[in-house]
Coordinates of C-alpha atoms and ligand atoms in Angstrom, one line a residue:
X30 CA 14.3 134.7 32.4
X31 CA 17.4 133.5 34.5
X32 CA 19.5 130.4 32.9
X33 CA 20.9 127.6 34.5
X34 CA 24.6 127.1 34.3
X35 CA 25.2 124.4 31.4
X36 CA 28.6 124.0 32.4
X37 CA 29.3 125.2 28.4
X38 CA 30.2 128.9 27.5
X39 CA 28.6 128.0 24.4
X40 CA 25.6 130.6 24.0
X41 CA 23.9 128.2 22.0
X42 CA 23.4 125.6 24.8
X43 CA 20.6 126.9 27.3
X44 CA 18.5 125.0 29.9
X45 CA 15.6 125.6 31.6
X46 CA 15.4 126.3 35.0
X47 CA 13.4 123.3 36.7
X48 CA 10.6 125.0 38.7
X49 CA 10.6 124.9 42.4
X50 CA 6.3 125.0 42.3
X51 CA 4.1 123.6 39.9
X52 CA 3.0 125.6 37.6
X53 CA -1.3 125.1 38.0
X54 CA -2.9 124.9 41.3
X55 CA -3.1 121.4 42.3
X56 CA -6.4 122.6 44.2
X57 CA -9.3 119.8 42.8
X58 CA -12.5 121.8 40.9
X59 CA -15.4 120.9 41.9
X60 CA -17.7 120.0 39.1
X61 CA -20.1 119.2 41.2
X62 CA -23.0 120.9 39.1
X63 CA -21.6 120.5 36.1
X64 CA -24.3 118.1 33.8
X65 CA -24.2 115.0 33.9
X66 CA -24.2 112.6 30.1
X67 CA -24.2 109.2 29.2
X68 CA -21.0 108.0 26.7
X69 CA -22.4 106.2 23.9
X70 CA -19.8 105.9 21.5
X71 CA -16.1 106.3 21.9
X72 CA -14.9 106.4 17.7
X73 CA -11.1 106.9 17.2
X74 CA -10.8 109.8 20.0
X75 CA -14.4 111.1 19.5
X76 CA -16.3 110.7 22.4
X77 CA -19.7 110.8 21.8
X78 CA -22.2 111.7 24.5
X79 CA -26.1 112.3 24.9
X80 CA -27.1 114.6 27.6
X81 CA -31.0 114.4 27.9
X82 CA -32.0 114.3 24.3
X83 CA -28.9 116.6 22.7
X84 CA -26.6 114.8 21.3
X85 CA -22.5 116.0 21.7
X86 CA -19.1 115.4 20.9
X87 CA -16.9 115.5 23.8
X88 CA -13.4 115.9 24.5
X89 CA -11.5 114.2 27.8
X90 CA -10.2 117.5 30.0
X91 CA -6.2 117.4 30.4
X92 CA -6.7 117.0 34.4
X93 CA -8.5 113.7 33.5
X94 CA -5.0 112.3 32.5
X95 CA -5.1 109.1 31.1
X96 CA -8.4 107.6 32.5
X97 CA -10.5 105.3 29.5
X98 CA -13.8 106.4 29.2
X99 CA -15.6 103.3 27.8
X100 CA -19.3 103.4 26.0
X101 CA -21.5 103.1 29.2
X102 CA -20.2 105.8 31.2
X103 CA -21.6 108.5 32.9
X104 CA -19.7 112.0 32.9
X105 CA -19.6 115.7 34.0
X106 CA -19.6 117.9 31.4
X107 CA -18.8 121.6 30.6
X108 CA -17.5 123.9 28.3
X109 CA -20.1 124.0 24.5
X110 CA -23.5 122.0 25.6
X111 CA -25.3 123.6 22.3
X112 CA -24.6 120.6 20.4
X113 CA -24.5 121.9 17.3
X114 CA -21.8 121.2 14.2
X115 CA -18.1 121.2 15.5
X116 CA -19.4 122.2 19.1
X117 CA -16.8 120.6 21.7
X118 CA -17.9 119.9 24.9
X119 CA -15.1 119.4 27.7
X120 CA -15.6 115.3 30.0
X121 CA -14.2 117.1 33.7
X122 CA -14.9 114.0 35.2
X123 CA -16.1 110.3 35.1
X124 CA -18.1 109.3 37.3
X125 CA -18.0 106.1 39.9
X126 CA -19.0 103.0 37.8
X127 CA -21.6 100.5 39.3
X128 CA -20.2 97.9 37.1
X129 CA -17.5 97.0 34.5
X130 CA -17.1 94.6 31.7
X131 CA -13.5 94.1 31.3
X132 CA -11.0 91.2 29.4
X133 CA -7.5 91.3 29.6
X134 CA -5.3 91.2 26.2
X135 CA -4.3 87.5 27.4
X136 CA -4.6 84.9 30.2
X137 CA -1.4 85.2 31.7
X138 CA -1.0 87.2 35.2
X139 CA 0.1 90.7 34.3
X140 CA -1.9 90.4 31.4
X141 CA -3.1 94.5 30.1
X142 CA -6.7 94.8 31.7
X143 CA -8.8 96.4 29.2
X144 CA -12.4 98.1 30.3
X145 CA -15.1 97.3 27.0
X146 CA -18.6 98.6 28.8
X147 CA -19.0 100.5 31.9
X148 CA -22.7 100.2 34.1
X149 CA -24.7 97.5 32.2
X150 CA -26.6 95.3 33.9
X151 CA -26.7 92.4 32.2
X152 CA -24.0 90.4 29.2
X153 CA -25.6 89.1 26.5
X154 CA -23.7 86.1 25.0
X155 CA -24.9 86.5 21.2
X156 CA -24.2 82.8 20.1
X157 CA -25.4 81.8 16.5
X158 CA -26.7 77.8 16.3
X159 CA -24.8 77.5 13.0
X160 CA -22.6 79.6 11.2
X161 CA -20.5 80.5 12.2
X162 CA -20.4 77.3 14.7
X163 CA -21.1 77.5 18.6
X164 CA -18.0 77.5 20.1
X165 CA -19.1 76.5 23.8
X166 CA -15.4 77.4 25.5
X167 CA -16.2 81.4 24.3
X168 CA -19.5 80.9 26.1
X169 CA -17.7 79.9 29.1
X170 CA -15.5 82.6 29.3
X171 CA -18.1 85.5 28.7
X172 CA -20.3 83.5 31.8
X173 CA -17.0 84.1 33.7
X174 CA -16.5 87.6 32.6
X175 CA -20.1 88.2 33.2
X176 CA -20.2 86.4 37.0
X177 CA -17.1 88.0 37.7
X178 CA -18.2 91.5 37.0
X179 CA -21.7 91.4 38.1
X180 CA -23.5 91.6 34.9
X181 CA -26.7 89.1 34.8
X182 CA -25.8 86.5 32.1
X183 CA -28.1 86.1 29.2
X184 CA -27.8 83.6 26.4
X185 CA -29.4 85.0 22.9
X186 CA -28.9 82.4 20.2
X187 CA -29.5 83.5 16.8
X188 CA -29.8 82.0 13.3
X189 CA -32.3 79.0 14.8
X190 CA -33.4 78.7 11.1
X191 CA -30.9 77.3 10.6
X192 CA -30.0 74.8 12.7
X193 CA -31.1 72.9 16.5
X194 CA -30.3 75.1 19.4
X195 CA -30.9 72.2 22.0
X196 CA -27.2 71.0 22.4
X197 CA -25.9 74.5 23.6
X198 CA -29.4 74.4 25.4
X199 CA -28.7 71.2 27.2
X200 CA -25.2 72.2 27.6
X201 CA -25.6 75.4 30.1
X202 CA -28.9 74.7 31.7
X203 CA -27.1 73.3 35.0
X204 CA -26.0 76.6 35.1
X205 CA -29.2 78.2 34.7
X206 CA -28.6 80.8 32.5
X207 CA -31.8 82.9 30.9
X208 CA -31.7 81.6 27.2
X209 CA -33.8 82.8 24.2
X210 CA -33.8 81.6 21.0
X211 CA -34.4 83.9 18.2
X212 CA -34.3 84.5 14.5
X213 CA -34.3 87.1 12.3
X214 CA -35.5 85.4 8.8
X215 CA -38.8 84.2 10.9
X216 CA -38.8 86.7 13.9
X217 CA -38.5 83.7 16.3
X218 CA -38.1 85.1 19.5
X219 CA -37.8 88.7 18.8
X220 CA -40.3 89.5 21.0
X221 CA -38.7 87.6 23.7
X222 CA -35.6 89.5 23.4
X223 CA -37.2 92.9 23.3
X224 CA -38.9 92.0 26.7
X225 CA -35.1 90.3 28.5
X226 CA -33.8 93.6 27.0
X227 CA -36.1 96.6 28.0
X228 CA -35.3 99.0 31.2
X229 CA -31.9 97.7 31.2
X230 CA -28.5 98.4 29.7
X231 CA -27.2 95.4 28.1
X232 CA -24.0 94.6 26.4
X233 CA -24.0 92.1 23.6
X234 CA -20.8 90.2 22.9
X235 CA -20.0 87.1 20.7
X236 CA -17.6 86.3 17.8
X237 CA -17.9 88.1 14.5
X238 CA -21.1 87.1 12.2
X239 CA -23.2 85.5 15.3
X240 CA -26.0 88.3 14.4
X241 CA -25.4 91.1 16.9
X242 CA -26.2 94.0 14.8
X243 CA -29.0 92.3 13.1
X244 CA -30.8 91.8 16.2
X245 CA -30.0 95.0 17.7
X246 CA -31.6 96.3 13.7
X247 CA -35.0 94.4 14.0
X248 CA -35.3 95.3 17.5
X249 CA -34.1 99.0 17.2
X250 CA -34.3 99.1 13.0
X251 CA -33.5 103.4 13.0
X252 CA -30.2 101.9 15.0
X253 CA -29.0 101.1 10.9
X254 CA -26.3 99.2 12.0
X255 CA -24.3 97.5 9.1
X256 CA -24.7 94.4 8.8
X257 CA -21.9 91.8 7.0
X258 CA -21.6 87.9 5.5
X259 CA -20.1 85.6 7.3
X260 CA -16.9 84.0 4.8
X261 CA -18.6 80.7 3.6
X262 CA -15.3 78.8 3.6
X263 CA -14.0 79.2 6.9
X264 CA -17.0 80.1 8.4
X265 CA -16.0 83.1 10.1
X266 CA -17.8 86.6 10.5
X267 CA -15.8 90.0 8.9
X268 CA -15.8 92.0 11.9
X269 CA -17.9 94.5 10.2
X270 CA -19.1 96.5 13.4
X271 CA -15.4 98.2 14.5
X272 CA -16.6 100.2 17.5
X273 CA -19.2 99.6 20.1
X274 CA -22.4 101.7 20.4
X275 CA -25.1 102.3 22.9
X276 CA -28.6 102.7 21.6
X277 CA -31.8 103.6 23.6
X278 CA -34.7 101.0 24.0
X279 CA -37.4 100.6 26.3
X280 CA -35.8 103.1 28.8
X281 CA -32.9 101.2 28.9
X282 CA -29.7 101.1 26.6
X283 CA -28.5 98.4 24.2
X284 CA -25.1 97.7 23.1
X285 CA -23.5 96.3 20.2
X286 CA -19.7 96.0 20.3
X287 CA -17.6 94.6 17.5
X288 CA -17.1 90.5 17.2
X289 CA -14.5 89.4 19.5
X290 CA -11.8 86.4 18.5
X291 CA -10.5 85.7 22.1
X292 CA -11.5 87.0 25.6
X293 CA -8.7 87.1 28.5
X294 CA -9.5 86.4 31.6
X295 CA -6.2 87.0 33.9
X296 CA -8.0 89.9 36.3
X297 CA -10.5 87.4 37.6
X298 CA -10.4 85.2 41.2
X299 CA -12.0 82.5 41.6
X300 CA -13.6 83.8 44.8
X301 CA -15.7 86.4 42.0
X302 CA -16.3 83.2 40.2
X303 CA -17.6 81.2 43.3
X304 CA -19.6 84.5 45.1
X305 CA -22.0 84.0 41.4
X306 CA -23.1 80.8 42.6
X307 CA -24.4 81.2 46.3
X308 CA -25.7 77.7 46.9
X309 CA -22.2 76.4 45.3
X310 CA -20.1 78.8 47.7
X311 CA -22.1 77.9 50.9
X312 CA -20.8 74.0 50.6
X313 CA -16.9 75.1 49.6
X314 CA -16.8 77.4 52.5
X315 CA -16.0 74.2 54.5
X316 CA -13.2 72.8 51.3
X317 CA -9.6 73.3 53.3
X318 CA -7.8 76.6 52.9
X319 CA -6.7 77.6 49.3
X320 CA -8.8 74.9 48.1
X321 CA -8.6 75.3 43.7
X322 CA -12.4 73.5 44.0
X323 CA -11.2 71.2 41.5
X324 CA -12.3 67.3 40.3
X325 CA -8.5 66.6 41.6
X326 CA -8.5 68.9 44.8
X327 CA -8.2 66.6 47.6
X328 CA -11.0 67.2 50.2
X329 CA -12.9 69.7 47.9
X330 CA -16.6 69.6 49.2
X331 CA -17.9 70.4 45.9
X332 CA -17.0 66.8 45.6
X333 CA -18.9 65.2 48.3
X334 CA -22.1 67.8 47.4
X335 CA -21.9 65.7 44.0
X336 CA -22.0 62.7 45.5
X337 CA -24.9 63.8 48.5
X338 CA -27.3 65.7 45.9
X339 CA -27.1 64.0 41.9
X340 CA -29.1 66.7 41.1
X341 CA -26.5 69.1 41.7
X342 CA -23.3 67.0 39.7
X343 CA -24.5 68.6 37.0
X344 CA -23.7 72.0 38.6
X345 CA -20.8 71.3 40.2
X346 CA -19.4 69.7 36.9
X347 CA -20.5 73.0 35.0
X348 CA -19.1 75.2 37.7
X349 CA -15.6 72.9 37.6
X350 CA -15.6 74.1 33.5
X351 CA -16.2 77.4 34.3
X352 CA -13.6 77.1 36.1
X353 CA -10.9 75.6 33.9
X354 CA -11.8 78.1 31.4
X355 CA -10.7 81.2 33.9
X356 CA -7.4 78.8 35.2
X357 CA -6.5 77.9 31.1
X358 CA -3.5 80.2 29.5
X359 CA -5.5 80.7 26.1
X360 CA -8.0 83.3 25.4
X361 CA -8.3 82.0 21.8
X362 CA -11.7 79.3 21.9
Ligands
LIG402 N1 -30.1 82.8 8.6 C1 -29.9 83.8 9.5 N2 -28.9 84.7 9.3 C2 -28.7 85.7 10.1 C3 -29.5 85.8 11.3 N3 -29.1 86.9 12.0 C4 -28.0 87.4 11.3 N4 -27.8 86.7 10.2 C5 -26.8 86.9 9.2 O1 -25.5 86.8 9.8 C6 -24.5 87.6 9.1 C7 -23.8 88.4 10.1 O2 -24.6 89.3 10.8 P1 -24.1 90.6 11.6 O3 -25.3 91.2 12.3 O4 -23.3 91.5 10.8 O5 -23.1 89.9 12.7 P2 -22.3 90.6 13.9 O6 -22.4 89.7 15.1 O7 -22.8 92.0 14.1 O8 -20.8 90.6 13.3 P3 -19.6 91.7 13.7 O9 -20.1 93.1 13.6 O10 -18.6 91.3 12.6 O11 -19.1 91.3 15.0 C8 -25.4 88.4 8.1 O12 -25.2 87.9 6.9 C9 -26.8 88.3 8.6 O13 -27.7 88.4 7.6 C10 -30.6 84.9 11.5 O14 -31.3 84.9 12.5 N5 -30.7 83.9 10.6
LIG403 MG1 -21.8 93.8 14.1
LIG404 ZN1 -13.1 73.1 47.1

């Protein structure tokens, strides 16, 4: 091997010669026929996959760089398929997502974008009546998330035995979100839920101790999630589940992710926002350019629409939150 010159007779001091071609083809494989399976759990590095009913462990392929692969994802495979104990298979590529969950560490611009779920269908706001307490600004920001990234909203409230569930009701029907109410102590609504959650792959998110894993256990009980108290003085849930998980029902998926404190919402417009609610973004197509649609934006139409049709102030006041939520600098609700 030839040595560059160091510009040091020391012997000791030797360099590399920088390479005038790289030293793999940059010529693209096609995988192409590789198999296709779904990721349903990514655990500390371990990607976990099921490719019709085998179950594998695979690792990302080097030319995949530093692409995420989230829970949800669909991928090419090669390399050991067999499955069996310490079998690797090799992810060659990921293929294009039809939808993605994402939150952003924080709400200020630039803030880290951060994928949670790739190609559900629908987000389901796990929201417990009591205990820990409804906090209607979180709901807010997973209707924007969920708006914003195509996902059908559904509101699951939980623990209705013990306490009302009409205020949060009341609260979001001008927005007209699908709501079902549901307990686990007297199987309220479980029945319902199975039904809003079959053929599809939904994502349930909420804070810590709402009842997420307990749902997806009496709907799905081999899923043996664990299952923790929520703290009795401050009311708050142990974030017991620490990675999220896919699990099959009804021919669709079902996934239970880990309690969230804060949800950041920097990567969203409010054009994704407004395209959610068609009726809403015919009338503010005629607001002046650049228009914020807000209570205090002069010559917003979403004003005069308030003023035209009663019926829809409600809307337009529930929108305007919506909103706010996306425009306010803290993730933390
Ligand atoms: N009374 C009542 N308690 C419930 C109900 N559903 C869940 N719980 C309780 O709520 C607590 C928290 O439940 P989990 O299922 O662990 O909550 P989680 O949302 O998965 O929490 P993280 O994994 O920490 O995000 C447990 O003590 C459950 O027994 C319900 O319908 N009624
Ligand atoms: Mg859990
Ligand atoms: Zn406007």
């Amino acid at each position: 091997m030839a040595w560059r010159d160091t510009g040091t007779d020391d012997p000791r001091v030797r360099v590399r010669p920088s390479r005038s071609k790289p030293r793999r083809s940059k010529k693209q494989v096609d995988y192409s026929a590789s198999p296709t399976a779904f990721v349903f759990a990514v655990d500390r590095g371990r990607i976990h996959l099921q490719m019709n009913q085998t179950k594998l462990v695979g690792v990302k392929a080097r030319s995949l760089g530093r692409r995420g692969i989230v829970v949800g994802d669909q991928v090419r495979v090669t390399g050991d398929l067999s499955g069996k104990h310490g079998s690797l298979a090799r992810i060659v590529e990921v293929l294009p997502r039809k939808s993605v969950l994402t939150r952003s560490a924080e709400d200020s611009p630039g803030a880290k974008e951060k994928p949670m779920v790739a190609n559900a269908d629908q987000l389901a706001i796990v929201t417990a009546c009591a205990n820990p307490q409804p906090r209607p600004r979180m709901i807010d920001r997973l209707l924007v998330a969920a708006y914003s990234a195509g996902l059908k909203p559904l509101l699951l409230l939980t623990k209705a035995d013990i306490a009302c569930p009409d205020p949060i009701l009341e609260l979001f029907a001008p927005l007209e979100v699908s709501a079902i109410v549901t307990s686990i102590e007297n199987s309220q609504g479980i029945d319902a839920a199975g039904e809003a959650l079959a053929a599809t792959t939904t994502v349930m998110v909420g804070h810590s101790g709402v009842g997420k894993s307990s749902l997806m256990n009496s709907l799905i009980p081999h899923a043996d999630r664990q299952i923790g108290q929520v703290n009795q003085v401050t009311g708050r849930g142990r974030h017991t589940s620490t990675s999220a998980i896919a699990v099959e029902f009804q021919g669709g998926w079902l996934i239970d992710t880990p309690g969230i404190r804060s949800f950041g919402l920097a990567h969203i417009e409010t054009d994704d926002l407004l395209a959610a609610f068609p009726d809403l973004a015919e009338v503010a197509a005629k607001c002046p350019k650049l228009c914020p649609h807000l209570l205090s934006s002069p010559g917003c139409q979403l004003s005069t629409l308030g003023k035209i049709d009663p019926a829809k102030t409600r809307r337009v006041e529930s929108f305007r939150r919506l909103l706010a939520s996306q425009n306010s600098q803290n993730p933390l609700v």
